[in-house]
Coordinates of C-alpha atoms and ligand atoms in Angstrom, one line a residue:
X1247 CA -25.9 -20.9 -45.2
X1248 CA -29.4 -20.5 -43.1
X1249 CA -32.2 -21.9 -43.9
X1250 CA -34.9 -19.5 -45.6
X1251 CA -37.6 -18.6 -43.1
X1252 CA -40.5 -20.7 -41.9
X1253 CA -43.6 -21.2 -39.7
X1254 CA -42.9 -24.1 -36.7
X1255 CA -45.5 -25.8 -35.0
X1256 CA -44.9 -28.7 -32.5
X1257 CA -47.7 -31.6 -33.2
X1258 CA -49.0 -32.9 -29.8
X1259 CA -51.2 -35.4 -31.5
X1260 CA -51.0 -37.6 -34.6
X1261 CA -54.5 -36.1 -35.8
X1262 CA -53.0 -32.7 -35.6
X1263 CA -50.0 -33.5 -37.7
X1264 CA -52.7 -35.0 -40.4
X1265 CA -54.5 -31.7 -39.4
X1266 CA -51.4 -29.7 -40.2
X1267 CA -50.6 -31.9 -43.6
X1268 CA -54.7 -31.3 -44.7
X1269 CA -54.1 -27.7 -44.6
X1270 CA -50.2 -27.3 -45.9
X1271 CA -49.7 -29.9 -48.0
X1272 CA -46.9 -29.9 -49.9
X1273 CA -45.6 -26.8 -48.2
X1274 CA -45.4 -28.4 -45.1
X1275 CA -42.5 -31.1 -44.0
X1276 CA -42.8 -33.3 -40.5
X1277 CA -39.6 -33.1 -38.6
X1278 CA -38.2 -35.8 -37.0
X1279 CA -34.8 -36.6 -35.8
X1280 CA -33.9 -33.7 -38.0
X1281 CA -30.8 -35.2 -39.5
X1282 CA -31.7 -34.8 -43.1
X1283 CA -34.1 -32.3 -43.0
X1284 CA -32.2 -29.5 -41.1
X1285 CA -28.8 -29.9 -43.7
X1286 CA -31.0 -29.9 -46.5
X1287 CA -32.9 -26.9 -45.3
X1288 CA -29.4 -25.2 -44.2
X1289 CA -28.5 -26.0 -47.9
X1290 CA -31.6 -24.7 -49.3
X1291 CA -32.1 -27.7 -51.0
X1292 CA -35.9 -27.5 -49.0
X1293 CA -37.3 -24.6 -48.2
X1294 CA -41.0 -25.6 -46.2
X1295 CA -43.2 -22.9 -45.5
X1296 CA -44.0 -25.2 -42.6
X1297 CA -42.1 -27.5 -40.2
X1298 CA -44.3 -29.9 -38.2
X1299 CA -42.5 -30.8 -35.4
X1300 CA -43.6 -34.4 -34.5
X1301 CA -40.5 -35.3 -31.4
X1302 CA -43.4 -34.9 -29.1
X1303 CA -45.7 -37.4 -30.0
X1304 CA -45.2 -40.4 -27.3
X1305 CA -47.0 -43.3 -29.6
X1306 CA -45.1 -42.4 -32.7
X1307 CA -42.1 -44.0 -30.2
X1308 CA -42.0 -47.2 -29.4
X1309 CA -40.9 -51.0 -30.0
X1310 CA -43.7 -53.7 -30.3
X1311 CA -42.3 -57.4 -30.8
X1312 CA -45.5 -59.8 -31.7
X1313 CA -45.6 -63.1 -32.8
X1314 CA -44.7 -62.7 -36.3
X1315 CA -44.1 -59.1 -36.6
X1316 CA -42.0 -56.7 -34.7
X1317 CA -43.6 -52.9 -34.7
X1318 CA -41.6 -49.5 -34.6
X1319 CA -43.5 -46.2 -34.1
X1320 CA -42.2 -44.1 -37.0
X1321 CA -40.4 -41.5 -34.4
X1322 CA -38.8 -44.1 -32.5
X1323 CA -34.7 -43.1 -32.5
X1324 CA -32.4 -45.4 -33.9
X1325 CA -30.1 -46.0 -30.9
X1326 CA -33.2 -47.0 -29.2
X1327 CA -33.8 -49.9 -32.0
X1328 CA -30.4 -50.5 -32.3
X1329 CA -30.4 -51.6 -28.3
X1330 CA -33.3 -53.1 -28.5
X1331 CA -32.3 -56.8 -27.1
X1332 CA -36.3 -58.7 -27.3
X1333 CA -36.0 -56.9 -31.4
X1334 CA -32.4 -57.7 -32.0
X1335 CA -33.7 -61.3 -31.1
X1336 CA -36.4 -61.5 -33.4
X1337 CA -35.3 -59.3 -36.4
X1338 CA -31.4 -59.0 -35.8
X1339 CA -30.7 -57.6 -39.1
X1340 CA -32.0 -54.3 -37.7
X1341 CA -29.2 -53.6 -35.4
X1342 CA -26.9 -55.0 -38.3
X1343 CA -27.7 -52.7 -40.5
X1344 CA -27.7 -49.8 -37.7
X1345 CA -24.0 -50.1 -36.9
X1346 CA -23.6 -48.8 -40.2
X1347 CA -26.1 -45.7 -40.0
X1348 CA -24.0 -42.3 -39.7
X1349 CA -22.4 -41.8 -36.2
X1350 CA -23.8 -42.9 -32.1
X1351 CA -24.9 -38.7 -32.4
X1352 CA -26.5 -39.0 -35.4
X1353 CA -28.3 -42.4 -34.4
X1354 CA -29.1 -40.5 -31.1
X1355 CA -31.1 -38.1 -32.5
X1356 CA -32.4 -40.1 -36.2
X1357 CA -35.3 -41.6 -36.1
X1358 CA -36.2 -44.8 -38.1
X1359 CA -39.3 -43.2 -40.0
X1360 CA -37.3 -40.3 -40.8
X1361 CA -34.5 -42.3 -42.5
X1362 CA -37.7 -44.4 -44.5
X1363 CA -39.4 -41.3 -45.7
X1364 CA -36.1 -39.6 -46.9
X1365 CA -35.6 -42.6 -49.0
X1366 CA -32.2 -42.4 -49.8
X1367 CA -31.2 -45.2 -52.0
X1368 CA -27.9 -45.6 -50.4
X1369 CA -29.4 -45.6 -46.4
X1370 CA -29.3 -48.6 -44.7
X1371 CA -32.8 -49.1 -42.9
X1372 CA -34.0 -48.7 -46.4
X1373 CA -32.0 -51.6 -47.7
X1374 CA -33.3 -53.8 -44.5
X1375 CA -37.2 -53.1 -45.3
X1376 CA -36.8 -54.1 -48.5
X1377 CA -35.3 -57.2 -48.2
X1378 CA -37.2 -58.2 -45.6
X1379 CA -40.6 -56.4 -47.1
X1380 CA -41.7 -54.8 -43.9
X1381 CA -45.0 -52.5 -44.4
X1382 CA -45.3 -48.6 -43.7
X1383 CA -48.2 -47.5 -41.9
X1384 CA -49.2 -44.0 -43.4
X1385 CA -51.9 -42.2 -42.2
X1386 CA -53.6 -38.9 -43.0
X1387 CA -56.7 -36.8 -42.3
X1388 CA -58.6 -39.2 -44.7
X1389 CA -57.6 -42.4 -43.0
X1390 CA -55.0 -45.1 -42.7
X1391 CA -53.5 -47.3 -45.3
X1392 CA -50.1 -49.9 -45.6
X1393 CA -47.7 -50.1 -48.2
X1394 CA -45.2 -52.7 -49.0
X1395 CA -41.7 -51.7 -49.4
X1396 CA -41.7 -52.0 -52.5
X1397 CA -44.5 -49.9 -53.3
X1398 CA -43.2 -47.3 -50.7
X1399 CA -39.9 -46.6 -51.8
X1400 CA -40.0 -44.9 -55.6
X1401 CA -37.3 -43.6 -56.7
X1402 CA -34.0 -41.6 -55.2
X1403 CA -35.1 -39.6 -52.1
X1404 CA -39.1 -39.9 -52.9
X1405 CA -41.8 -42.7 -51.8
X1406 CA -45.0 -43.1 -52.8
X1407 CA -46.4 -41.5 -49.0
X1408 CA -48.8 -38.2 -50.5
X1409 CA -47.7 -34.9 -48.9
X1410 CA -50.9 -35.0 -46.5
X1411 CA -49.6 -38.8 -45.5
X1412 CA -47.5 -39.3 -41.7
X1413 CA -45.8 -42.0 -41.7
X1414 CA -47.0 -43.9 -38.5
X1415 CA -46.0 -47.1 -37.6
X1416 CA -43.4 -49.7 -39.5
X1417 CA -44.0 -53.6 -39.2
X1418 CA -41.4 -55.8 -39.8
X1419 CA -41.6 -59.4 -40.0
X1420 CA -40.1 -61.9 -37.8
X1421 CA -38.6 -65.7 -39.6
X1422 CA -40.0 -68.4 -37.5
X1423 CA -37.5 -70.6 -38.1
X1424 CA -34.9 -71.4 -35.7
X1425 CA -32.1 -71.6 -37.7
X1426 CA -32.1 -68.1 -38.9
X1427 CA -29.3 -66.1 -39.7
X1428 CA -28.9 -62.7 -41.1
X1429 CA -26.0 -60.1 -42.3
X1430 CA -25.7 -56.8 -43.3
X1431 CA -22.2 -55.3 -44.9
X1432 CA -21.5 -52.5 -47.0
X1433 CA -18.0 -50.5 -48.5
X1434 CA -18.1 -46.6 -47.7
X1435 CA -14.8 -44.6 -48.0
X1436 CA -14.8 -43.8 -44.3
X1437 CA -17.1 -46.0 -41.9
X1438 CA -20.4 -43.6 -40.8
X1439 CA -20.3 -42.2 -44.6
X1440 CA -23.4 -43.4 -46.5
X1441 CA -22.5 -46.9 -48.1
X1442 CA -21.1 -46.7 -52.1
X1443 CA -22.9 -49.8 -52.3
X1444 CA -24.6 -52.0 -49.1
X1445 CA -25.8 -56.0 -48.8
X1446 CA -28.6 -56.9 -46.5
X1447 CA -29.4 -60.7 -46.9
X1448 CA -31.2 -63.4 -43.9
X1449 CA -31.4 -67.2 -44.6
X1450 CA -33.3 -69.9 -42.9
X1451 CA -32.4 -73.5 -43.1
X1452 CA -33.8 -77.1 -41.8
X1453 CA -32.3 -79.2 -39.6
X1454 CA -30.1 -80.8 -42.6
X1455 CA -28.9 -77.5 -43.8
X1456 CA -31.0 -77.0 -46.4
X1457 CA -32.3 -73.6 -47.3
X1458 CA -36.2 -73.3 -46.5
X1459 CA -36.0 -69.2 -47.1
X1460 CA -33.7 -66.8 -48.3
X1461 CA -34.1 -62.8 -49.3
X1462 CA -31.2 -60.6 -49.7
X1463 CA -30.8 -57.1 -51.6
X1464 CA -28.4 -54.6 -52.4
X1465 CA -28.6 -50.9 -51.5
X1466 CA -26.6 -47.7 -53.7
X1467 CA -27.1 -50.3 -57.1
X1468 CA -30.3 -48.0 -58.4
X1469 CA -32.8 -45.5 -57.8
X1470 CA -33.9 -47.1 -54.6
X1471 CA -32.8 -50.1 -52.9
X1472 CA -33.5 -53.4 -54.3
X1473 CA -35.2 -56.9 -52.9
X1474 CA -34.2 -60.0 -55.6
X1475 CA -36.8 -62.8 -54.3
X1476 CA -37.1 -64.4 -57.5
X1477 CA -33.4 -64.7 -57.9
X1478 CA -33.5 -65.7 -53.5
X1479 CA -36.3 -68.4 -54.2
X1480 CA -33.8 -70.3 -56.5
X1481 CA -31.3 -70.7 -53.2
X1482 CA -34.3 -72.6 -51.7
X1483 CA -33.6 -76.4 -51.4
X1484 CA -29.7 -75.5 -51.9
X1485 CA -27.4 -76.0 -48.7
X1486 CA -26.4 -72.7 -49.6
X1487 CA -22.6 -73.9 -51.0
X1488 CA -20.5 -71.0 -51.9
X1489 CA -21.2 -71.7 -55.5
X1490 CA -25.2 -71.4 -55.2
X1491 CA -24.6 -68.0 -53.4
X1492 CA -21.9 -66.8 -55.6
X1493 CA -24.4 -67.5 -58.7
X1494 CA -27.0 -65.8 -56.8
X1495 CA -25.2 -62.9 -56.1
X1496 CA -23.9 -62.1 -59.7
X1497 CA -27.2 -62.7 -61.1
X1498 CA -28.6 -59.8 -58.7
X1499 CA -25.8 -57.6 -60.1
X1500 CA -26.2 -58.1 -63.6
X1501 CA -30.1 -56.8 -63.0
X1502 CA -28.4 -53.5 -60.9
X1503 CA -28.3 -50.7 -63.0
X1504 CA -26.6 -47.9 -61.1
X1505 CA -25.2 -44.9 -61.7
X1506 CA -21.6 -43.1 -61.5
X1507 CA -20.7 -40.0 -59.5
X1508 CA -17.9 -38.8 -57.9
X1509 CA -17.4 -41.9 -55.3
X1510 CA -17.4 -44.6 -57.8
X1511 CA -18.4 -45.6 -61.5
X1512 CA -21.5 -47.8 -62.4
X1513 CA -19.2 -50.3 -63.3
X1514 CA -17.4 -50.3 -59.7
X1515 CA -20.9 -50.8 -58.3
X1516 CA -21.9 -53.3 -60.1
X1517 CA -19.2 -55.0 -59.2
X1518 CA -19.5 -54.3 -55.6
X1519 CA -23.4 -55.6 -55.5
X1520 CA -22.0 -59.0 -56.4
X1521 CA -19.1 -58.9 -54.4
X1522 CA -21.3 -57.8 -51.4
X1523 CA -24.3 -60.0 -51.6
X1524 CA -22.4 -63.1 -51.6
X1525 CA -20.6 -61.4 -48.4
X1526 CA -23.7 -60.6 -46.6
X1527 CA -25.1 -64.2 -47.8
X1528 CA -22.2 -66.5 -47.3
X1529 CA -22.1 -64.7 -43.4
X1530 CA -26.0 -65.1 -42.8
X1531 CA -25.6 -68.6 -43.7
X1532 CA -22.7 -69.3 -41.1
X1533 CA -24.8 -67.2 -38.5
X1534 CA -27.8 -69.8 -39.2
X1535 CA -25.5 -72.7 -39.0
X1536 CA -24.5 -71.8 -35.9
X1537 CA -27.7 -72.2 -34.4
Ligands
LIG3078 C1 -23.1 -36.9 -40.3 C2 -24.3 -37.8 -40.8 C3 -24.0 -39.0 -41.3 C4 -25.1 -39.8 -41.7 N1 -24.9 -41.1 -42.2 C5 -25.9 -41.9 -42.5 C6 -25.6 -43.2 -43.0 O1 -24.5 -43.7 -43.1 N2 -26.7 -43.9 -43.4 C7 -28.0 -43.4 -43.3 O2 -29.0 -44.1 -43.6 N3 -28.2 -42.2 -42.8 C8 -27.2 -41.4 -42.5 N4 -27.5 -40.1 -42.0 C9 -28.9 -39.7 -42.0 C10 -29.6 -40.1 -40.7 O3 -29.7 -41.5 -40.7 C11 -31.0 -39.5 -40.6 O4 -31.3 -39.8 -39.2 C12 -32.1 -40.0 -41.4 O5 -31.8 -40.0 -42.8 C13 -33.3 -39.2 -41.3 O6 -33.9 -39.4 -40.0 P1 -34.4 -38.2 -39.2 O7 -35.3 -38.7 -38.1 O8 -33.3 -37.3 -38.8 O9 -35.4 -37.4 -40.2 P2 -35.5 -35.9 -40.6 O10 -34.2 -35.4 -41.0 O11 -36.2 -35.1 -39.5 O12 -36.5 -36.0 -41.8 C14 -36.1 -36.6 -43.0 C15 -37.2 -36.6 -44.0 O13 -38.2 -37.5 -43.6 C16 -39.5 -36.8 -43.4 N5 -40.1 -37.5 -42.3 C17 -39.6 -37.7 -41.1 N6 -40.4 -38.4 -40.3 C18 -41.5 -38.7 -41.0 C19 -42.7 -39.4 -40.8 N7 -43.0 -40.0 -39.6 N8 -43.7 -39.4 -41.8 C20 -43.4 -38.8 -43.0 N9 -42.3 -38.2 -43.3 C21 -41.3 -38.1 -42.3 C22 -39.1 -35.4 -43.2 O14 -40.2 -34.5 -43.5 C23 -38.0 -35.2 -44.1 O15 -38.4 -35.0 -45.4 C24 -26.4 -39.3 -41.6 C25 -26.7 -38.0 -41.1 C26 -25.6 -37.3 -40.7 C27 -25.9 -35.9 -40.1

């Protein structure tokens, strides 16, 4: 199939897509790496009077790494994070989660913003801003404001950005501690297919072993993908023994509440969460050890 017609219009500046979005709204969709967007248009499953294209914008591309906080303009592509060596430093479990994302074409064109705003709850980069509650910077004609992670992502395929809202910059934050480790696994039927169920989990532990931070999350288990720091804070003070991470893990499963289609059942997720986050914890632990 085509898509159904529409008006195109390539944004040279951030203040015209906000422009753009004032005077569209809801008719009007930014494209980015156009991996989503142009098979969901083809599909018919969008149909935008208007396509804001927003590849030519240079400060919605780059890669800032601060003190605490590493910074990604919202159009930067994903093979562009992925190699990032001073970012793979500081927040690793971005490239670990990116060797998962689609195909090297698909990263080569996807941006990171684009894969945020389309929200899927089974996506990857998702899944890593959750756990690690990294802030979206949305701005619009009226100004700019920054949502958690948790506030940003709402549901299956929809965040809490308003249609006039570009999503600008994304900060992630960066674990002081030097003996930091991080993981990221997942179970798809082939590797490059979106995950039936994914793990993201990084650790940080003292000089005896013990656990001064933990966060970990699942990703395909729900509506969007989910954090568990209450259930992470309890690891704290632990040395992280395969028993205190299995119990973790299973705890975080029996809050999932997923659903069945034709890939798996609820059940077999649920399963899988469990399964995974102890994975994904039990290997960030080793990684921080090994430090
Ligand atoms: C074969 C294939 C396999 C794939 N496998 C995976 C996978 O395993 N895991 C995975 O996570 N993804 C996968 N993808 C999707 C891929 O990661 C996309 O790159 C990503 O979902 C969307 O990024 P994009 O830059 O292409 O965005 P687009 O497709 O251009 O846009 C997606 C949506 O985000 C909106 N948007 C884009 N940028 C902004 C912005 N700055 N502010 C506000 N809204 C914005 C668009 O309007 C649109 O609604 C796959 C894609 C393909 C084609």
């Amino acid at each position: 199939m085509k898509a159904a017609s529409f008006e195109y219009c390539r944004a040279a500046s951030v203040a015209e897509v906000c422009a753009l979005l004032a005077t569209h709204g809801e008719s009007a969709k930014l494209l980015a790496g156009g991996q989503s967007l142009v098979p969901m248009m083809a599909m018919r499953l969008v149909r935008p009077g208007w396509l804001v294209d927003i590849n030519e914008i240079a400060v919605l591309k780059f890669v800032a790494v601060e003190k605490d906080v590493a910074r990604t303009g919202a159009c930067t592509r994903q093979c562009v994070v992925e190699r990032d060596e001073a970012l793979a430093a500081r927040v690793p479990l971005l490239r670990q989660a990116l060797k998962w994302v689609g195909h090297i074409q698909t990263r080569n064109r996807g941006t990171v913003g684009g894969s945020l705003a389309h929200a899927d709850p089974c996506a990857e980069l998702p899944l890593v801003a959750q756990v690690l509650g990294a802030r979206m910077l949305l701005r619009s004609a009226k100004g700019a404001r920054t949502l958690e992670a948790e506030k940003f992502f709402s549901g299956p395929m929809a965040t809490s950005a308003r249609p006039d809202e570009c999503l600008e910059e994304i900060h992630w934050p960066a674990w002081s501690w030097r003996r930091t480790g991080s993981a990221f696994t997942e179970i798809s039927v082939r590797h490059g297919d979106f995950a039936m169920v994914s793990a993201a989990a990084q650790v940080a532990i003292d000089g005896d072993g013990r656990c001064v931070r933990a966060a970990f999350g699942v990703g395909g288990a729900g509506g969007t993908p989910l954090a568990f720091p209450k259930i992470a804070a309890r690891l704290v003070g632990t040395r992280l023994d395969d028993a205190a991470v299995s119990d973790a893990a299973h705890a975080a499963a029996a809050e999932t509440q997923p659903g069945s289609d034709l890939h798996a059942s609820a059940e077999y997720r649920r399963h899988l969460a469990g399964v995974l986050a102890a994975r994904a914890l039990r290997e960030a632990r080793e990684r921080a050890r090994s430090l």
